[in-house]
């Protein structure tokens, strides 16, 4: 079986921000940035490996013109991505639109507990 | 213009081999550290002068006076928070990126290092019963998970392999393709500055994976070279690593405080960034042990950190961040020690003790690796000293003392 190596350093980790959760959020953002950079490097490798085989993906990519179906598929994907990226803001707007609140939530808990 | 750092580590036979994505992940952590150094660090000065110092003065009725005041002024500042948090996270994801890579290939890596070690004429010695000093075992120094000495079994080399790759990224390649610039720079110093002194028995204390030790064997081929460290996985990996670089070097698990060697066994004793990873009690013991082990006329050279009293308070503050944010418990305290006095108390004649600079050797050897372009290596070697950057510009600080003849 594969040996699992230690992933945490001994020693209390300091927090840097006053806002609770901000340290965690910053770490997650940078890990995501790391993976984005990995994917970008991999794509670059794909182009260069193809070029070494005579397929000039870079030039082909620059010359490529998306047709209408592709334009639509991409725009739909981008909008979907953005709505996921802003899912918390959208949730807050939806709550305000429907009159949802922490009070209503607690009221439901109290109600369901006894009824 | 900022230096474009494309430095790449030499892939010797003991070094873990990263696959494409592991390498890209590791490369990013090096880029992130380079960015923090070139893109965020320079902003700390103006942020302090024009914002944090003013806020401090408003709150306290006086300007910040020393590094502790400056720290109080900066810690609440959002720019500093971004700088320090990003620096810390870069350090954490750096180790993470290497650990995952080692975990994937551990059986192959163990086989490779075992074969290299078996082929070496140098001795290797370690024991599961070795008492690792508390200053190494209490906190994982520079946030390397597992530290120098954790081992799953008596042949474990993981922490050594982790250090070899991780410290290259940590140093952003500034120590050269084999992480050996400090050793090479001190070797040059010995050859050029010590009036024809040629060591025949050399001891490298706190050698970790022998990255600074190997150059001594290369540049003084007739000398017997020994590296000691308290980390079992480090000395075992070091032994294999030296062989991968074509050198037979002895690596023993020993403490620099009490090495167990006979008196007057060596004519040159060196260490490279060891002292700041010891403790208030250990450091003078290391100096006394050096004096005991040296032959008359022999030299002790420690390449480490210059004392705080030579620097302005803002520079001290920047450097002291390592103490608070990078698991370097002795980093700041060590810089407040009177190292000259300590060496004198250990028995070295006062007239022989001094701080000096060993110029970076990187220009002389890095050209062999094409990722070390002449422009980049020159930019590295010719920098001004800037607090918070990985390596001081120009050269490494050394404390040197000679035992009475």
XYZ file of C-alpha atoms in Angstrom, chain A residues 28-110:
83
model
C -7.764 28.456 -1.348
C -7.453 31.226 -3.926
C -3.719 30.648 -4.235
C -4.126 26.873 -4.501
C -6.631 27.461 -7.303
C -4.242 29.904 -8.952
C -1.598 27.199 -8.708
C -3.806 24.653 -10.464
C -4.789 27.190 -13.124
C -1.116 27.750 -13.765
C -0.591 23.974 -14.023
C -3.366 23.689 -16.621
C -1.957 26.628 -18.594
C 1.483 25.001 -18.597
C -0.040 21.711 -19.695
C -1.866 23.373 -22.574
C 1.374 25.031 -23.586
C 3.052 21.619 -23.543
C 0.288 20.197 -25.732
C 0.867 22.927 -28.295
C 4.607 22.438 -28.255
C 4.465 18.644 -28.466
C 2.074 18.932 -31.408
C 4.372 21.491 -33.049
C 7.279 19.065 -32.726
C 5.143 16.575 -34.686
C 4.433 19.162 -37.369
C 1.002 20.210 -36.155
C 1.169 23.920 -35.516
C -1.644 24.104 -32.988
C -0.693 27.625 -32.004
C -1.147 28.967 -35.543
C -4.218 26.778 -36.077
C -5.713 28.151 -32.879
C -5.054 31.731 -33.979
C -6.598 31.062 -37.397
C -9.617 29.271 -35.974
C -12.994 30.997 -36.443
C -15.780 29.688 -34.216
C -19.076 29.080 -35.995
C -22.438 30.145 -34.587
C -23.004 26.914 -32.650
C -19.610 27.215 -30.990
C -20.204 30.884 -30.160
C -23.447 29.926 -28.439
C -21.981 26.991 -26.560
C -19.083 29.098 -25.282
C -21.230 32.020 -24.222
C -23.551 29.644 -22.359
C -20.554 28.071 -20.631
C -19.135 31.444 -19.634
C -22.461 32.620 -18.221
C -22.840 29.372 -16.344
C -19.319 29.754 -14.981
C -19.966 33.339 -13.871
C -23.196 32.438 -12.166
C -21.329 29.758 -10.215
C -18.525 32.170 -9.416
C -21.053 34.632 -8.002
C -23.340 32.044 -6.452
C -23.225 33.624 -2.988
C -24.123 37.110 -4.181
C -26.955 35.611 -6.254
C -28.176 33.647 -3.246
C -28.290 36.849 -1.188
C -30.295 38.623 -3.889
C -32.641 35.667 -4.129
C -33.170 35.661 -0.365
C -33.984 39.352 -0.401
C -36.321 38.843 -3.342
C -38.241 36.070 -1.620
C -38.198 37.619 1.845
C -36.081 34.801 3.240
C -34.185 35.606 6.432
C -32.329 34.164 9.394
C -35.423 34.847 11.485
C -37.600 32.835 9.108
C -35.051 30.003 9.208
C -34.969 29.916 13.012
C -38.763 30.159 13.033
C -38.935 27.100 10.805
C -36.623 25.171 13.132
C -38.703 26.069 16.167
